[in-house]
Coordinates of C-alpha atoms in Angstrom, one line a residue:
X1 CA -60.7 -11.2 102.8
X2 CA -63.6 -9.0 103.7
X3 CA -65.5 -12.0 105.1
X4 CA -62.5 -13.1 107.2
X5 CA -62.1 -9.5 108.6
X6 CA -65.8 -9.4 109.4
X7 CA -65.7 -12.6 111.3
X8 CA -62.6 -11.5 113.2
X9 CA -64.1 -8.2 114.0
X10 CA -67.3 -9.7 115.3
X11 CA -65.5 -12.2 117.4
X12 CA -63.4 -9.5 119.0
X13 CA -66.3 -7.0 119.4
X14 CA -66.8 -7.3 123.1
X15 CA -63.2 -6.6 123.9
X16 CA -62.9 -3.9 121.3
X17 CA -66.0 -2.1 122.6
X18 CA -64.3 -1.8 126.0
X19 CA -60.8 -1.2 124.8
X20 CA -61.3 1.2 121.9
X21 CA -63.9 3.6 123.2
X22 CA -65.8 5.3 120.5
X23 CA -63.8 5.0 117.3
X24 CA -66.2 7.1 115.1
X25 CA -64.4 9.5 112.9
X26 CA -61.2 7.5 113.3
X27 CA -58.8 6.9 110.5
X28 CA -61.5 5.8 108.0
X29 CA -59.9 3.3 105.7
X30 CA -62.2 0.3 105.9
X31 CA -60.5 -3.1 105.6
X32 CA -57.0 -1.9 106.6
X33 CA -55.1 -4.9 107.9
X34 CA -53.5 -4.2 111.3
X35 CA -52.5 -7.8 111.8
X36 CA -48.8 -7.1 111.4
X37 CA -48.7 -4.5 114.2
X38 CA -51.2 -6.2 116.4
X39 CA -49.4 -9.5 116.1
X40 CA -46.0 -8.1 116.8
X41 CA -47.2 -6.0 119.7
X42 CA -49.0 -8.6 121.7
X43 CA -49.4 -11.8 119.8
X44 CA -48.4 -15.1 121.5
X45 CA -45.1 -15.9 123.2
X46 CA -43.0 -13.8 120.9
X47 CA -44.5 -10.5 121.9
X48 CA -42.2 -7.8 123.2
X49 CA -42.2 -6.3 126.6
X50 CA -45.3 -4.1 125.9
X51 CA -47.6 -6.5 127.7
X52 CA -51.0 -7.8 126.6
X53 CA -54.7 -7.0 126.7
X54 CA -55.9 -7.2 130.3
X55 CA -59.0 -8.9 131.7
X56 CA -61.4 -6.1 132.7
X57 CA -62.6 -8.3 135.6
X58 CA -59.1 -8.4 137.1
X59 CA -58.1 -4.7 137.0
X60 CA -55.6 -3.8 139.8
X61 CA -56.1 -0.1 139.5
X62 CA -57.3 2.7 137.2
X63 CA -55.1 5.5 135.9
X64 CA -56.6 8.6 134.3
X65 CA -54.8 10.0 131.2
X66 CA -55.8 13.3 129.7
X67 CA -55.0 14.2 126.0
X68 CA -55.2 17.8 124.8
X69 CA -54.3 20.0 121.9
X70 CA -50.9 21.0 123.3
X71 CA -50.0 17.6 121.9
X72 CA -49.3 16.2 125.4
X73 CA -50.5 13.4 127.6
X74 CA -51.0 14.1 131.3
X75 CA -49.4 12.3 133.0
X76 CA -46.6 11.7 130.4
X77 CA -44.8 9.1 132.6
X78 CA -46.7 6.4 134.5
X79 CA -45.2 3.8 136.8
X80 CA -46.8 0.3 137.2
X81 CA -45.7 -3.0 138.8
X82 CA -44.8 -6.1 136.8
X83 CA -48.0 -8.2 136.5
X84 CA -50.3 -5.3 137.2
X85 CA -53.5 -4.9 135.1
X86 CA -54.3 -1.3 134.5
X87 CA -57.5 0.3 133.3
X88 CA -56.5 3.5 131.5
X89 CA -59.4 6.0 131.8
X90 CA -58.6 8.3 128.9
X91 CA -60.1 11.8 128.2
X92 CA -59.8 14.0 125.2
X93 CA -59.8 17.5 126.6
X94 CA -58.9 18.9 123.1
X95 CA -60.8 20.2 120.1
X96 CA -59.4 17.7 117.7
X97 CA -59.3 13.9 117.7
X98 CA -56.5 12.2 119.7
X99 CA -55.6 8.6 120.5
X100 CA -53.5 6.7 123.0
X101 CA -51.7 3.7 121.5
X102 CA -49.5 1.4 123.7
X103 CA -46.5 -0.2 122.1
X104 CA -42.8 -0.2 121.7
X105 CA -41.3 3.0 120.3
X106 CA -40.2 1.2 117.1
X107 CA -43.7 -0.2 116.6
X108 CA -45.3 3.2 117.3
X109 CA -43.0 4.9 114.8
X110 CA -43.7 2.3 112.1
X111 CA -47.5 2.7 112.6
X112 CA -47.3 6.5 112.6
X113 CA -45.5 6.3 109.3
X114 CA -48.2 4.0 107.9
X115 CA -50.8 6.5 109.0
X116 CA -49.0 9.4 107.3
X117 CA -49.2 7.4 104.1
X118 CA -52.8 6.3 104.6
X119 CA -54.5 9.0 106.7
X120 CA -57.9 7.5 106.2
X121 CA -56.8 4.3 108.0
X122 CA -59.4 2.8 110.3
X123 CA -58.5 0.4 113.1
X124 CA -59.5 -0.6 116.6
X125 CA -57.1 -2.8 118.6
X126 CA -57.0 -3.7 122.3
X127 CA -53.8 -1.5 122.8
X128 CA -55.5 1.7 121.6
X129 CA -58.3 4.1 122.2
X130 CA -59.2 6.9 119.7
X131 CA -61.4 9.7 121.0
X132 CA -63.2 12.6 119.4
X133 CA -63.1 16.0 121.2
X134 CA -64.7 15.8 124.7
X135 CA -65.0 12.0 124.6
X136 CA -63.8 9.6 127.3
X137 CA -62.9 6.0 126.8
X138 CA -60.5 3.4 128.1
X139 CA -58.3 0.4 127.6
X140 CA -57.3 -2.4 129.9
X141 CA -53.7 -3.6 129.7
X142 CA -51.5 -6.1 131.6
X143 CA -47.8 -5.4 132.0
X144 CA -46.1 -8.7 132.3
X145 CA -42.4 -7.8 132.0
X146 CA -40.3 -5.1 133.6
X147 CA -38.9 -2.3 131.4
X148 CA -40.3 0.7 129.6
X149 CA -43.4 0.7 127.4
X150 CA -44.2 3.6 125.2
X151 CA -47.5 5.2 124.2
X152 CA -48.3 7.9 121.7
X153 CA -51.0 9.6 119.6
X154 CA -50.5 8.3 116.1
X155 CA -52.8 10.7 114.3
X156 CA -50.5 12.2 111.6
X157 CA -48.4 15.0 113.1
X158 CA -49.3 14.4 116.7
X159 CA -46.5 12.0 117.7
X160 CA -44.0 14.2 115.8
X161 CA -45.3 17.2 117.8
X162 CA -44.4 15.4 121.1
X163 CA -47.6 13.6 121.9
X164 CA -45.7 10.6 123.5
X165 CA -45.4 9.1 127.0
X166 CA -43.7 6.3 128.9
X167 CA -44.9 3.6 131.2
X168 CA -42.2 2.3 133.6
X169 CA -42.8 -1.3 134.6
X170 CA -41.0 -2.1 137.9

């Protein structure tokens, strides 16, 4: 299992380096399997309307998102066009770690519950960026279906305190 995870991690390293920012001090549980969430969020033809990892060479525009200790994202609502590839330039202006995770509300709630049960969880997926205080990072995401896509900070207690946002795909 460890060898398989290591091979998968190494093959995805270039994408994760761009998408996840600096994940040091993240959730800490080595070997945690995020395949279920990752697969349901953007795996293959059965993925929901959350979109998929975008090609950094084909970014249509960049949107800055600021996270802070008021447990809010600024902006909290973002509008994009169907088919658009967005580079989210994310800044943690707070004094504690925060993250931005893109997904459906149901998937975000399920993942937040897992993190409450396993607070030392460590993960890096193309749909998330975890940042320490003062850090900046980014993720590139393509929105391929109209509708609403959610994002949240899944560090235990943050989502529950209101650290959520919406992306409206027109």
